[in-house]
Every structure is written in structure tokens, then in C-alpha cells.
Coordinates of C-alpha atoms in Angstrom, one line a residue:
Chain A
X1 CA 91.3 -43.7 -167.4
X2 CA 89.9 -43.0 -163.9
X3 CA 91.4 -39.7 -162.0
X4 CA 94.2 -40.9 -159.1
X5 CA 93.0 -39.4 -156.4
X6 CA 95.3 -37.0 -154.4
X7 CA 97.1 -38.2 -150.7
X8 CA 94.7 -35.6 -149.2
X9 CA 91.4 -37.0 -150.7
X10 CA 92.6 -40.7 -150.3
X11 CA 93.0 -39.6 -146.2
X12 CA 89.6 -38.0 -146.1
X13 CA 87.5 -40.6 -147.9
X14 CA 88.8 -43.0 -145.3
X15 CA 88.2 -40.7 -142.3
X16 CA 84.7 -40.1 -144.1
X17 CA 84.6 -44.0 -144.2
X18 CA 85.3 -44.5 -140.2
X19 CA 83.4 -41.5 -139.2
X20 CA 79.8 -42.7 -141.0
X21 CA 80.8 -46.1 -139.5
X22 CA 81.2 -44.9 -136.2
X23 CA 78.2 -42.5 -136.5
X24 CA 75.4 -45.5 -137.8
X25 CA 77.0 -47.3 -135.1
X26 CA 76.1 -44.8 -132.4
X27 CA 72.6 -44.0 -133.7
X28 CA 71.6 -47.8 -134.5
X29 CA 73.2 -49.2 -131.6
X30 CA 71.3 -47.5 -129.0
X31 CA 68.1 -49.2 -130.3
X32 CA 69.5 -52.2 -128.9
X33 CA 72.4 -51.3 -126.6
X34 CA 72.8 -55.1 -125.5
X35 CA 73.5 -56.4 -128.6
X36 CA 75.0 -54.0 -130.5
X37 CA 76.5 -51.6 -128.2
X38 CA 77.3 -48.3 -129.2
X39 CA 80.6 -46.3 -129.6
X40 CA 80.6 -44.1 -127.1
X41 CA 79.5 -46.6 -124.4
X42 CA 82.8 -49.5 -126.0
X43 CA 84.8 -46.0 -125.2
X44 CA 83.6 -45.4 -122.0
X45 CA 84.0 -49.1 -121.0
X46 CA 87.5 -48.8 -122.9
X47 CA 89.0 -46.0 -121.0
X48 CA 88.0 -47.8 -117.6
X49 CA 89.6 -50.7 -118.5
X50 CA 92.8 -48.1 -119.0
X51 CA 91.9 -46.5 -115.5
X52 CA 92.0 -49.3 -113.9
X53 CA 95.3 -50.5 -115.4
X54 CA 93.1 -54.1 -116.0
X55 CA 93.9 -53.5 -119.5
X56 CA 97.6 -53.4 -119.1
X57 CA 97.2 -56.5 -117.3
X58 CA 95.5 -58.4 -120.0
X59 CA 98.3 -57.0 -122.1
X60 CA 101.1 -57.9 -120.4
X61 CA 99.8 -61.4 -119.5
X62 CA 99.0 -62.5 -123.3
X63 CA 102.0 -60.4 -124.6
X64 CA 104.7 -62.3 -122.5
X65 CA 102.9 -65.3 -123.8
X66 CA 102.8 -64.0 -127.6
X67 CA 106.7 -62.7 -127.4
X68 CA 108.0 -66.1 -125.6
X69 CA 105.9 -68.4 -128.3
X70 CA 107.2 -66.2 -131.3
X71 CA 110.4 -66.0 -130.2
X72 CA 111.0 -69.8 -129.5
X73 CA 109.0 -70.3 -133.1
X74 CA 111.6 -67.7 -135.0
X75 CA 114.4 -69.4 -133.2
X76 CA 114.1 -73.4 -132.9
X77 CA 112.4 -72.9 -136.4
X78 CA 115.4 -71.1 -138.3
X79 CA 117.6 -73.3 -136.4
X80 CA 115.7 -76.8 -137.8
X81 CA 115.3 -75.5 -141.3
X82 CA 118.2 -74.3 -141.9
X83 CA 119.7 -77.7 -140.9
X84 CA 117.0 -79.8 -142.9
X85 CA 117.5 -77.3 -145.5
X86 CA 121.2 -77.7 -145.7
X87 CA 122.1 -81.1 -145.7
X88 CA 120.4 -83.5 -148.5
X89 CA 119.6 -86.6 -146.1
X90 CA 118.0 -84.7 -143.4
X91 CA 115.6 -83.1 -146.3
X92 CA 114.5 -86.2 -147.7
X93 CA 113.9 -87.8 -144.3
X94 CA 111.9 -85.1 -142.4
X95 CA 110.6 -83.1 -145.3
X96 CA 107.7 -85.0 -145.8
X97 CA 107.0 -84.5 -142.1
X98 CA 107.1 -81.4 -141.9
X99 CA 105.6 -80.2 -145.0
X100 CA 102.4 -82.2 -143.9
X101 CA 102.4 -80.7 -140.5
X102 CA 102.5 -77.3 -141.9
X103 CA 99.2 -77.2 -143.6
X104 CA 97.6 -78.9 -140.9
X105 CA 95.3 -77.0 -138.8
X106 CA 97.8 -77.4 -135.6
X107 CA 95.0 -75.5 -132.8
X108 CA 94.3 -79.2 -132.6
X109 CA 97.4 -79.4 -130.8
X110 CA 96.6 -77.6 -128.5
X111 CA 94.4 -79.9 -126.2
X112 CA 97.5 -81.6 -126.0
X113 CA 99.8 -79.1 -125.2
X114 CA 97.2 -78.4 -122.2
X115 CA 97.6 -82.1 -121.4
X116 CA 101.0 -82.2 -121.4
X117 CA 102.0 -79.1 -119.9
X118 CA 98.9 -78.2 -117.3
X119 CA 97.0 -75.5 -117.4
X120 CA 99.5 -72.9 -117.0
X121 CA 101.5 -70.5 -119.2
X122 CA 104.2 -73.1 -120.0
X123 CA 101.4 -74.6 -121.8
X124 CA 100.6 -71.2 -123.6
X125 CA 103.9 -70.4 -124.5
X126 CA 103.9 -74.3 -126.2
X127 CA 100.8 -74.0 -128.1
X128 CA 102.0 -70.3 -129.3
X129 CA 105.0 -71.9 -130.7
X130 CA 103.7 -75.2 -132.2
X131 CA 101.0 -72.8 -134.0
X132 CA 103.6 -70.5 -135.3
X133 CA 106.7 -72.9 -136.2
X134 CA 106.1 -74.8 -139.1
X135 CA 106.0 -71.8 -141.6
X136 CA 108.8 -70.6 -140.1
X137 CA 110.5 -74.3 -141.0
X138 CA 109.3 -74.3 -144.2
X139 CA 110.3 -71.1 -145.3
X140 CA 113.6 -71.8 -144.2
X141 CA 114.1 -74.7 -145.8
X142 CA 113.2 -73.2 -149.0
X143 CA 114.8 -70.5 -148.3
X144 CA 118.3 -72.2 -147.5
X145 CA 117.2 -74.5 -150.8
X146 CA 117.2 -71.7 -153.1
X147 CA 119.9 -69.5 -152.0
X148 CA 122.6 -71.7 -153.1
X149 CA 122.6 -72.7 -156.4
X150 CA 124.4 -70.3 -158.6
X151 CA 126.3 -68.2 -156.2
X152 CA 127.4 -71.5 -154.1
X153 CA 129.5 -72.6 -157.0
X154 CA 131.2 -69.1 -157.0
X155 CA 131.6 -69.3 -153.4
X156 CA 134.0 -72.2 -154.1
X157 CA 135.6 -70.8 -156.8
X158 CA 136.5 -67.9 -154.4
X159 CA 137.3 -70.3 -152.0
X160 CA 135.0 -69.1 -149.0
X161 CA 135.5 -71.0 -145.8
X162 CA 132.0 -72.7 -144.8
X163 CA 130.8 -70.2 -142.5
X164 CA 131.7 -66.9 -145.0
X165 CA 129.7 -69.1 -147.7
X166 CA 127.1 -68.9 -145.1
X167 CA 127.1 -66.0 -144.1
X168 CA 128.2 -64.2 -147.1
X169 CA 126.3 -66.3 -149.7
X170 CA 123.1 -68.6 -147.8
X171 CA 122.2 -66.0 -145.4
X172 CA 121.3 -63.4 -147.3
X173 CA 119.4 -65.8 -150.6
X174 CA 117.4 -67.6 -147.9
X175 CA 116.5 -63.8 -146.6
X176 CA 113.4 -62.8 -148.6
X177 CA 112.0 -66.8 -147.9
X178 CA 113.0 -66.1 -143.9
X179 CA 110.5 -62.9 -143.9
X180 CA 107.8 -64.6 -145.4
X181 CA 108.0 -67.0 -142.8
X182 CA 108.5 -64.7 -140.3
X183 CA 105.3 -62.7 -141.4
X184 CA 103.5 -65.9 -141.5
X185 CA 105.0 -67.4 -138.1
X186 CA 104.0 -64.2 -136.7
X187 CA 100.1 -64.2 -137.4
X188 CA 99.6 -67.6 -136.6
X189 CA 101.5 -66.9 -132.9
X190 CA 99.2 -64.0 -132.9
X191 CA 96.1 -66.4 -133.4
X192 CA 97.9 -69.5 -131.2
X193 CA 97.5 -66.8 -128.4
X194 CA 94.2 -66.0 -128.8
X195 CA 93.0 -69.6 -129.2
X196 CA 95.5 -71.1 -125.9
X197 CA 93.1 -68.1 -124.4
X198 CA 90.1 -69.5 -125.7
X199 CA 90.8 -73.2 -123.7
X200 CA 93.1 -72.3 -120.8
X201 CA 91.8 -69.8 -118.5
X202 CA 94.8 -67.4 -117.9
X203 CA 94.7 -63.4 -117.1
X204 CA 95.2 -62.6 -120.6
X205 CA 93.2 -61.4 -123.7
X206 CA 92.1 -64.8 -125.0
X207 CA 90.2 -65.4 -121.7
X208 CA 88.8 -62.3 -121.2
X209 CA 87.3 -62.2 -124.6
X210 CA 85.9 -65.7 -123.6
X211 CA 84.2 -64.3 -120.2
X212 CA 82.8 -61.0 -121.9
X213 CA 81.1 -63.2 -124.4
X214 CA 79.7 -65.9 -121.7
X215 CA 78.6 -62.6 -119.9
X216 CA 76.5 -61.7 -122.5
X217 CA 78.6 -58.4 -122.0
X218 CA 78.8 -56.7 -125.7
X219 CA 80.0 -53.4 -124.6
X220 CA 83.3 -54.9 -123.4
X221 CA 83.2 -57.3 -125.9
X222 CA 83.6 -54.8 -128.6
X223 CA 86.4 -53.3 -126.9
X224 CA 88.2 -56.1 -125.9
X225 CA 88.1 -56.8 -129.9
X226 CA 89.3 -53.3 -130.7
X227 CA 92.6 -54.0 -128.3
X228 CA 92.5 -57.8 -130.2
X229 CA 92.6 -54.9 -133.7
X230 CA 94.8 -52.2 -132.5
X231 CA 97.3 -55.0 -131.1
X232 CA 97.6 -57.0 -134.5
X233 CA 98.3 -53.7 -136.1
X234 CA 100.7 -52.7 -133.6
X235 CA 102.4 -56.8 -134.2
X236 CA 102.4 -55.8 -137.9
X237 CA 103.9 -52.4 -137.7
X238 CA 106.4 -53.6 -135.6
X239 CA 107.6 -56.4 -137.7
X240 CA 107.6 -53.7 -140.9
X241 CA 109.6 -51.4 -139.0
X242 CA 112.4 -54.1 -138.0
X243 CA 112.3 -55.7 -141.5
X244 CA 113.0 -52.7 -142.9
X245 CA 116.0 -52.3 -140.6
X246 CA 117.8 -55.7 -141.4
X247 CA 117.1 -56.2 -144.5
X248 CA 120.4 -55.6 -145.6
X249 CA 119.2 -57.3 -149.4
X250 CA 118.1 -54.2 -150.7
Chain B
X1 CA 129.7 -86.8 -152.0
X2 CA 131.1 -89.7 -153.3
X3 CA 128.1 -92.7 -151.9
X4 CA 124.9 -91.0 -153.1
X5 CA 121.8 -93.2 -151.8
X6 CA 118.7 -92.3 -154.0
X7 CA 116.3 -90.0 -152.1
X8 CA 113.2 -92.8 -151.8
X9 CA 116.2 -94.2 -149.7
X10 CA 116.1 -91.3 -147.8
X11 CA 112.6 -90.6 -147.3
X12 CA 112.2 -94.6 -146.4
X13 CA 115.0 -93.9 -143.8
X14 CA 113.0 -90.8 -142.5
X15 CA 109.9 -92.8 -142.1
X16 CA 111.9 -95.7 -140.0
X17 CA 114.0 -92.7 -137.8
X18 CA 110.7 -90.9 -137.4
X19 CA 108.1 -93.4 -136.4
X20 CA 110.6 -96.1 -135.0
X21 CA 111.9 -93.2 -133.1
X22 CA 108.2 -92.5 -132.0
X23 CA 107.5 -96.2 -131.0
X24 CA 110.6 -96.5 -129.2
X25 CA 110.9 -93.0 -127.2
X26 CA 106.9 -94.0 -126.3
X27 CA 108.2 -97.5 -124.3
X28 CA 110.3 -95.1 -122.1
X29 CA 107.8 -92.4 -121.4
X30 CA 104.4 -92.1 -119.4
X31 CA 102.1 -94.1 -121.8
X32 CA 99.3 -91.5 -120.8
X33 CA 101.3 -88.4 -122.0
X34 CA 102.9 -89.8 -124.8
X35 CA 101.1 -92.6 -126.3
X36 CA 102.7 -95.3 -128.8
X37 CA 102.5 -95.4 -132.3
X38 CA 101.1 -98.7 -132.0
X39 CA 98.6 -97.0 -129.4
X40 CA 97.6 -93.9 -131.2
X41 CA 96.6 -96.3 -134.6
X42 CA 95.2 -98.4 -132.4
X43 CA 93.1 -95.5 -131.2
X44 CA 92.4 -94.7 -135.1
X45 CA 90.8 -98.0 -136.0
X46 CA 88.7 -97.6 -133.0
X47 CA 87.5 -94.5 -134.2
X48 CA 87.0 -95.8 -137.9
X49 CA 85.1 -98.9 -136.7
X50 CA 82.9 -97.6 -134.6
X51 CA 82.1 -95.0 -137.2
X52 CA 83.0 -91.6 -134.6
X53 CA 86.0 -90.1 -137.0
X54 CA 84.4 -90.4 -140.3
X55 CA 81.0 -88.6 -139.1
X56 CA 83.0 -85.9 -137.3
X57 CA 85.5 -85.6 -139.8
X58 CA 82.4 -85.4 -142.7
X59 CA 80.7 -82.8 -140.5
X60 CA 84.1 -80.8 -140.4
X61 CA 84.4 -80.8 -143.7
X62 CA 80.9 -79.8 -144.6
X63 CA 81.4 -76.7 -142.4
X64 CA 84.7 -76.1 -143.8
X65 CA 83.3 -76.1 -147.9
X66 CA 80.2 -74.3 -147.3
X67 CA 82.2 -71.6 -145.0
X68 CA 84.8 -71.5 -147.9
X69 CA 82.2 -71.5 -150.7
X70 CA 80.8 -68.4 -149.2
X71 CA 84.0 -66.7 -148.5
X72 CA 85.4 -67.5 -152.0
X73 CA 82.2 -66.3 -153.8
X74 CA 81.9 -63.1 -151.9
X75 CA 85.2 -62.9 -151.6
X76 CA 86.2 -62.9 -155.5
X77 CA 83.6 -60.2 -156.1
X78 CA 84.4 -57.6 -154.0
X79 CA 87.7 -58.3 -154.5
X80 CA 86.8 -57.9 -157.9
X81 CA 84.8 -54.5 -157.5
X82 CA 87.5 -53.3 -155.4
X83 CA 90.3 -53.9 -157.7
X84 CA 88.8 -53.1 -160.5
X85 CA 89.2 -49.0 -159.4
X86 CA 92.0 -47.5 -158.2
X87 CA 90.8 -45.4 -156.0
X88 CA 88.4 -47.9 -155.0
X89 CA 91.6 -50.2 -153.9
X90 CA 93.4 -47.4 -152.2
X91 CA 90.8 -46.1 -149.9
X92 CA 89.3 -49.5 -149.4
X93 CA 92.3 -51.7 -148.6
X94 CA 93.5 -51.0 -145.9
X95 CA 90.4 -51.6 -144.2
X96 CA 90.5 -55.0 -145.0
X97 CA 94.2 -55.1 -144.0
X98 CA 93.5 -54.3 -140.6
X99 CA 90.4 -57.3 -140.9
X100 CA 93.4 -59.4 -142.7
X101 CA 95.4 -59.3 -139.6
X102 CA 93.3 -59.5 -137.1
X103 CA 93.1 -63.1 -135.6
X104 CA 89.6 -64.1 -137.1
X105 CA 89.2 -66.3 -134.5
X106 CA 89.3 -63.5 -131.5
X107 CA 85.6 -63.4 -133.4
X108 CA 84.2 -66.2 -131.8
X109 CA 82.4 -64.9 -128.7
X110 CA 80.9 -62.0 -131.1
X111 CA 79.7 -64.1 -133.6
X112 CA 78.3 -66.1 -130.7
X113 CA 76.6 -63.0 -129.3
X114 CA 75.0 -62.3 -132.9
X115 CA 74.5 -65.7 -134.0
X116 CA 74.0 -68.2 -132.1
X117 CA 76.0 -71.5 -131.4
X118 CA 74.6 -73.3 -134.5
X119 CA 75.7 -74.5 -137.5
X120 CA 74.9 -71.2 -139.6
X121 CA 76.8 -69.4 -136.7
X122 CA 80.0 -71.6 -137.0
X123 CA 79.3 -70.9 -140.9
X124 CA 79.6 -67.3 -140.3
X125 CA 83.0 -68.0 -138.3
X126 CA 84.6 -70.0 -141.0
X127 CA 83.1 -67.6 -144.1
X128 CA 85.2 -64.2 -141.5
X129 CA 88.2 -66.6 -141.2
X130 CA 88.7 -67.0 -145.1
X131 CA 86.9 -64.0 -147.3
X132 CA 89.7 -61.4 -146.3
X133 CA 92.5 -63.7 -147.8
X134 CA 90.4 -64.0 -151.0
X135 CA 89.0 -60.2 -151.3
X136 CA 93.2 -59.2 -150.5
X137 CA 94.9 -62.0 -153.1
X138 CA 91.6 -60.8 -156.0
X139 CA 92.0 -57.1 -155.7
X140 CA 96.2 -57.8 -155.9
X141 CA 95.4 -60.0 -159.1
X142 CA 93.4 -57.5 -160.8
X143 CA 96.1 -54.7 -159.9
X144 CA 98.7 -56.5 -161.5
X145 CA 97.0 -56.7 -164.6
X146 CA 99.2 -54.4 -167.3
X147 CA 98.0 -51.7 -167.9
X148 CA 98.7 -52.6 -171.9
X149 CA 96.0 -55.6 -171.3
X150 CA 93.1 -53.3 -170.4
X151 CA 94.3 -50.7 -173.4
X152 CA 94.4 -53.5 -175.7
X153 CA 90.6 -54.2 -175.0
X154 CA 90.0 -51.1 -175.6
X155 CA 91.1 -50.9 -178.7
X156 CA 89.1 -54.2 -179.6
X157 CA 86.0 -52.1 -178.3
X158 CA 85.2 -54.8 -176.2
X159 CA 82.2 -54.4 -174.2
X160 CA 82.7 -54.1 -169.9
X161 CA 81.3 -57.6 -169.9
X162 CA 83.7 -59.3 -172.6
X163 CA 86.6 -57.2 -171.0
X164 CA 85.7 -59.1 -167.7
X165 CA 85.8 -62.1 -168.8
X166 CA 88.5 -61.8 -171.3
X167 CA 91.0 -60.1 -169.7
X168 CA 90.6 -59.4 -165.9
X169 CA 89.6 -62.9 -165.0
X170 CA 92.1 -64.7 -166.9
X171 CA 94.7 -62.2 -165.9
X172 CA 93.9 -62.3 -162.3
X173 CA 92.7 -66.3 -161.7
X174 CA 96.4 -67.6 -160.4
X175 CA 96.2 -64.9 -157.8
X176 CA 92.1 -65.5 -156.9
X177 CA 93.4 -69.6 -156.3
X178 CA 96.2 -68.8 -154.3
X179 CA 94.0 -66.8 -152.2
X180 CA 91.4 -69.6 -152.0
X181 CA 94.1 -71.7 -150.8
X182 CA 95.5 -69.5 -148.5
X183 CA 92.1 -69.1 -147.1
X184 CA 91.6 -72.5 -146.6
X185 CA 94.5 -72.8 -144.5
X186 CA 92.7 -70.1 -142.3
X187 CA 89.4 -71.4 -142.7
X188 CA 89.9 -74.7 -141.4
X189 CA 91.4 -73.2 -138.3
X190 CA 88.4 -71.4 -137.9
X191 CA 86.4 -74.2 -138.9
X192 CA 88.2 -76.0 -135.9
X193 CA 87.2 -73.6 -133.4
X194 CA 83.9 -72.9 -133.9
X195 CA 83.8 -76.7 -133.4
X196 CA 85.6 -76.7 -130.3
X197 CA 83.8 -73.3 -128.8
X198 CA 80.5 -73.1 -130.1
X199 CA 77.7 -76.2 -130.5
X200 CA 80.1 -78.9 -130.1
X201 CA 80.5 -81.0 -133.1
X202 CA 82.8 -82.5 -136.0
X203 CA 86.8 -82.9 -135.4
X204 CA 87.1 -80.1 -133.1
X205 CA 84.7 -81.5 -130.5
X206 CA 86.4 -84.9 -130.8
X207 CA 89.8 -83.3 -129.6
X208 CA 88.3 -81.2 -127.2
X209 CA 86.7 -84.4 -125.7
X210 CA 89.8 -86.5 -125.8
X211 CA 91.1 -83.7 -124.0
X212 CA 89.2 -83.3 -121.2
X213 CA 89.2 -87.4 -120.7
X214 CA 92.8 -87.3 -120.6
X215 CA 93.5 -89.1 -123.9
X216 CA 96.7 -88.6 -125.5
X217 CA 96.0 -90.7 -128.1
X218 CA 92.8 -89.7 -129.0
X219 CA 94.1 -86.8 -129.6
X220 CA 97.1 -87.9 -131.9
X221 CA 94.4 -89.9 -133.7
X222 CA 92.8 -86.5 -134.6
X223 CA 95.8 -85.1 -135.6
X224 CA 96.9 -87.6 -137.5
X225 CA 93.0 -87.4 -139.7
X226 CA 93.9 -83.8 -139.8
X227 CA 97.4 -84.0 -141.5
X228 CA 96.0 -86.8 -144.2
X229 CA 93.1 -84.6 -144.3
X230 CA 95.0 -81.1 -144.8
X231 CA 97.8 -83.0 -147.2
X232 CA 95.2 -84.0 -149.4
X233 CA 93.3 -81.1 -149.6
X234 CA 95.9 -79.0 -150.1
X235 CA 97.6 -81.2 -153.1
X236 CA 93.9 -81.1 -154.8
X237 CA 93.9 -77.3 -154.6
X238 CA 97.6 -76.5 -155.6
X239 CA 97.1 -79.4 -158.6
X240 CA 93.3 -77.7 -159.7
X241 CA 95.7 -74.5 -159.4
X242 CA 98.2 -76.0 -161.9
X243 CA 95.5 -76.8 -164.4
X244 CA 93.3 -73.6 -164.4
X245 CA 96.2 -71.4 -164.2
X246 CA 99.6 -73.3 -165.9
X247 CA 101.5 -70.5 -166.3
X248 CA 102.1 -68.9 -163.3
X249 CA 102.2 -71.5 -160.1
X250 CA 102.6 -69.6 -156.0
X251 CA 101.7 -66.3 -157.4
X252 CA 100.9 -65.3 -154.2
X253 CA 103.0 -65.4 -150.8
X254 CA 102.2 -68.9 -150.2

């Protein structure tokens, strides 16, 4: 069997890993600095964008887009899953509906979010949340589904009122379903605000990416993709970090 | 619950609350924001006749299976490669992690840059949106694999080769499928943009179109492909998944 490596050689083959990236990078990039770009140049054109506080802008533009579209998506989506979920007739009606909604490709909607809303951030905000909802639902559902069962026959034995069996008994056996959904709802918001960028010009990160593209400009490109990068991860961490605070399952 | 109605009940009831609902809350709204039922399949047999849909819709598709070919392909074996060594997996992963959460389609104005508008560029698009699902959901198959499997073919003095294909690819398949599927999800998003963003063509041209004339119901017609579409695509994968791997169905998150 092959040798584990240690914590310490794990964190220097990956640092060896970014390091000879960064390093071709630089050396075959300045051959042809307009399409490839080099690292220190992205850094360069980085660090302005912090110095002149444009960056916080594009930030704070498509994160008050990402936050209000995830947050209605979390919300209105527990809310209608756990209702569909819960009671038998409202499954078999809208079930179908919604199960063939989730796995369609929904940035279609989008056009019609723009056509319905304007071009404007209410019409971000709805194309963030249509994108992100439906996994959210579904999860839910199954979620709410599965958790009763067993335990909701001992629940009446013990006599809990409705909203202890919900709370006590529901809540947490729909909980693992509810963070896959939430892990799911939360890329595709992530990707719902990037795409809104894409076809409604706004101040944020989606159209920005768009212009530096048009501009032919690959320097900023690169680093507008690196904030795209170090943003997801930031989303990711984030949503580790509080799962690992509620999830009062374990 | 003493008056059970059987569920096709229900689910016939859903379709009449639904798309009555539709119909109905249509007569009372602006007909250009929120077109009819009746409109919008109105709108679809205009499109079938005249022949628009099905050509997009065959154009989407072709991008979608050839980017998802690709993805799958390479996908599977450096999944494979990478899973196959521990230490291979654990300094390798998380690189494709960070890829894996990245929104693939924040790529579209850098794969423009390298490649073009055309339909190899949109190719590369859809291949970026799915291979990370498929290297992430191989390299997790072949982890799983007891250890007691590999030990076993040892013992057999099975060859690399017949270890492969006896053990590791059986052992991991249900996990490679859901990954394939998961990446189709993703792929036909991507697929969807690059049609919308780069050389305008298939579906996502259609709805960018309908959008810009101001048609509601153009667009609803699109959607409406896309569901069927999606639906079906989805029910062949999870039922080719069922078959190839019986034993363990949504290995992966799904």
C-alpha cells in the first residue's frame, strides 16, 4: 500500500502545484501578454481595482443581488416544500410540477424575468431566486417526506401537540435533506447572479466580466475571474461554517 | 383521514388547479406579460410547424451530448487516475473543488477570448460546465471502494488491468452515473448560455430573441420544450442508472 503522505508534505505539494502554475504562467504569458496575460500584470490590474474601491463596488452591487435572491430562494422555498411536503393532496397536485421544473435548465427564465421586471435589480434579485429555488423545494419536500415515518408514530404515542411534532420530530429528519438543498440552492444563486449579469447590464460582477471580455481586455478578465473564484469559495466557506453551527443533528 | 381520493385523483386535480389556474389568472392580466395557456401552445405549434423549435432544440441538444461526451470521457479518467492514489486525491482535490464551485459559466467571456464564438468554442463551455462534476463524483467512487475489495484482488494476483476492470469500475460505476447526471444538469445550463452569449444559435438564441421582441409567450414556449426536454432526459439517465448499477440508486448528493 502507498505511503499517506504527512499534513506538511500534502501542504507543500500543493503550494509546489500553485507556485509552478503561477511561474509558467508568468514566463509563457509574456510571449503573448494580450491573450494570456501574466500574473503579475492580473495583480497589478487587481490591486487597482482595490485602490480604486471599483472592486468593492462590483462586490457590493452583485452581493446585495446574490444575498436578496438566496435569501428569498431559502425562505419562500422551505416555506412551499414543507407545505407540499406535509400534506398528501398538495404533493400529488404540484409534485409533478415542480419536480419537472427542477431539472430544467431555468437561466431560460431569465429573459423573462427581464421582461417582466425591467432591466433593473428587481429583475436580478427574481432571476437569482427562480435559479436557486427549486432544489431548495425539492429537498424539502423530501426532506419533510422522510422525516416522519417511524418517529411520527411515536410522536403520537407521546402525544406531541402539532407544532412539538414539528419541531421536535419533522424539523430535525428533514435537516440533512434541507442542507443539501441549501448547498445546491446556493450554487445555482451563485450562477443565477452571474448569468442575470451576463444579460442585464447592472454595476455588478456579471457585467463587468461581460465588458472586459467585449474589451478584448484579458488582464482584467483574469482578475475579475479570480474575484468570480475567491468569492465562490468565500459563499462556500461561509455556508460550512454556519452549517456547522446549527446543525444541531449531530 | 377517513375520504381517501386515490392519488391519479390528485395529480389530475393538480393539473386542472395548475393550468386552469394559468388560463384563468392570464384573462385578468396584461396578455403581453403573462400570456395564456391557450397563447403560449399556441405559440408552440407555431414553432413546430414552421419547423424553428425542433432545429434549435436538435442543435441544443447536439452541443449539449458532444460537450457532455467530452466531459464524461475525460472526466471519468482523471477522475479515475486521481482516485486511484491517495495522495494523488488529497493534493489534487481540492483544486478541482475550487473549479467545482466556481460558476462555470463566469467562463464565457474567457473561453470567448481563447476560442472563438463557434461551435467548438461553445463545446469548450459545455465540456468546463460538466467535467468537474464527473472527475469529483469518480474520484469519490473509487475512494469508497473497501479497502478489503482491492486486498482481495490481490490475493487473486490479478493483474492492474483485470483489477480495473474487475473491481474499481464496478465498485465505483453508481457514483461515475450520478456524476454524469449531475453534470448534465450543469451542462445544459452551460449549453444554454453559450447559446445565448456566444454565436447565437439552438434554444438559447430562440429565448434570447423572444426576449428582445417582447414575447412572453415565446418564451414560455421554450420553456415549456425545455422541461419536456430536461424531464425526459433526466428519467433516461436515472433509468440507464438503475440498469447498469441496480444496487445502489442516488449514490451521490443528487
Amino acid at each position: 500500500m502507498e505511503r499517506e503522505l504527512s499534513a506538511y508534505n500534502v501542504a507543500i505539494a500543493r503550494a509546489g502545484i500553485i507556485i509552478l502554475w503561477l511561474a509558467v504562467w508568468e514566463v509563457v504569458g509574456r510571449t503573448d501578454p494580450m491573450l494570456l496575460s501574466y500574473p503579475t500584470a492580473v495583480a497589478g490590474s487587481l490591486w487597482s481595482m482595490v485602490a480604486s474601491s471599483e472592486l468593492f463596488g462590483l462586490l457590493r452591487a452583485s452581493g446585495t443581488i446574490f444575498i436578496c435572491g438566496w435569501a428569498l430562494a431559502v425562505g419562500v422555498g422551505i416555506l412551499v416544500g414543507g407545505i407540499v411536503g406535509w400534506f398528501r393532496p398538495a404533493r400529488l397536485m404540484f409534485e409533478p410540477f415542480l419536480n419537472a421544473l427542477y431539472s430544467t435548465p431555468l437561466v431560460a427564465l431569465i429573459p423573462l424575468m427581464v421582461l417582466w421586471f425591467g432591466l433593473g435589480i428587481s429583475a436580478m434579485i427574481a432571476s437569482v431566486t427562480i435559479n436557486a429555488i427549486f432544489p431548495m423545494i425539492i429537498m424539502t419536500i423530501t426532506g419533510t417526506r422522510n422525516a416522519g415515518r417511524d418517529y411520527l408514530e411515536v410522536a403520537r404515542s407521546f402525544r406531541l401537540g402539532r407544532l412539538a411534532t414539528i419541531l421536535k420530530v419533522v424539523m430535525p429528519g428533514a435537516f440533512p435533506y434541507l442542507l443539501v438543498g441549501l448547498r445546491l440552492t446556493t450554487s445555482s444563486a451563485l450562477r443565477g447572479t452571474i448569468f442575470a449579469g451576463f444579460l442585464i447590464p447592472d454595476r455588478g460582477i456579471g457585467a463587468a466580466l461581460r465588458s472586459a471580455g467585449e474589451a478584448l481586455n484579458s488582464t482584467r478578465l483574469y482578475g475579475l475571474i479570480m474575484v468570480v473564484i475567491i468569492a465562490a469559495l468565500f459563499v462556500d466557506y461561509l455556508l460550512r461554517r454556519g452549517i456547522s453551527q446549527i446543525d444541531y443533528t449531530k | 383521514m377517513s375520504r381517501r381520493l386515490p392519488n391519479p385523483a390528485w395529480t389530475l386535480i393538480g393539473m386542472v388547479v395548475v393550468l386552469g389556474g394559468w388560463q384563468l389568472y392570464a384573462q385578468f392580466t396584461n396578455p403581453f406579460l403573462f400570456p395564456s395557456l391557450s397563447r403560449v401552445f399556441y405559440q408552440l405549434w407555431v414553432y413546430a410547424s414552421n419547423g424553428i423549435l425542433f432545429k434549435a432544440f436538435l442543435s441544443t441538444l447536439q452541443l449539449l451530448f458532444v460537450g457532455l461526451a467530452l466531459g464524461s470521457v475525460i472526466g471519468i479518467a482523471v477522475g479515475l487516475v486521481i482516485g486511484s492514489n491517495r495522495n494523488l486525491s488529497t493534493v489534487f482535490m481540492p483544486f478541482v473543488q475550487v473549479a467545482y464551485s466556481t460558476p462555470r459559466i463566469a467562463l464565457i467571456p474567457l473561453v470567448m477570448l481563447w476560442f472563438g464564438v463557434g461551435f467548438n468554442a461553445q463545446i469548450v463551455l459545455v465540456f468546463l460546465s460538466c467535467v468537474f462534476e464527473v472527475i469529483t463524483a469518480t474520484d469519490a467512487g473509487v475512494q469508497q471502494i473497501g479497502k478489503q475489495y482491492r486486498e482481495v484482488a490481490r490475493s487473486f494476483r490479478l493483474s492492474r488491468f483485470q483489477t480495473f476492470v474487475k473491481v474499481i469500475l464496478p465498485g465505483s460505476v453508481s457514483y461515475i452515473f450520478s456524476g454524469i447526471r449531475l453534470g448534465m444538469g450543469s451542462a445544459f445550463v452551460g449549453a444554454l448560455g453559450a447559446q445565448m452569449f456566444m454565436q447565437a444559435s439552438g434554444l438559447g438564441s430562440v429565448v434570447k430573441q423572444a426576449m428582445q421582441s417582447f414575447r412572453t409567450d415565446q418564451v414560455m414556449a421554450c420553456i415549456i420544450t425545455l422541461a419536456v426536454a430536461a424531464a425526459i432526459l433526466m428519467s433516461v439517465m436515472r433509468r440507464t442508472e438503475r440498469r447498469i448499477a441496480p444496487w445502489r440508486v442516488e449514490a451521490f448528493e443528487d
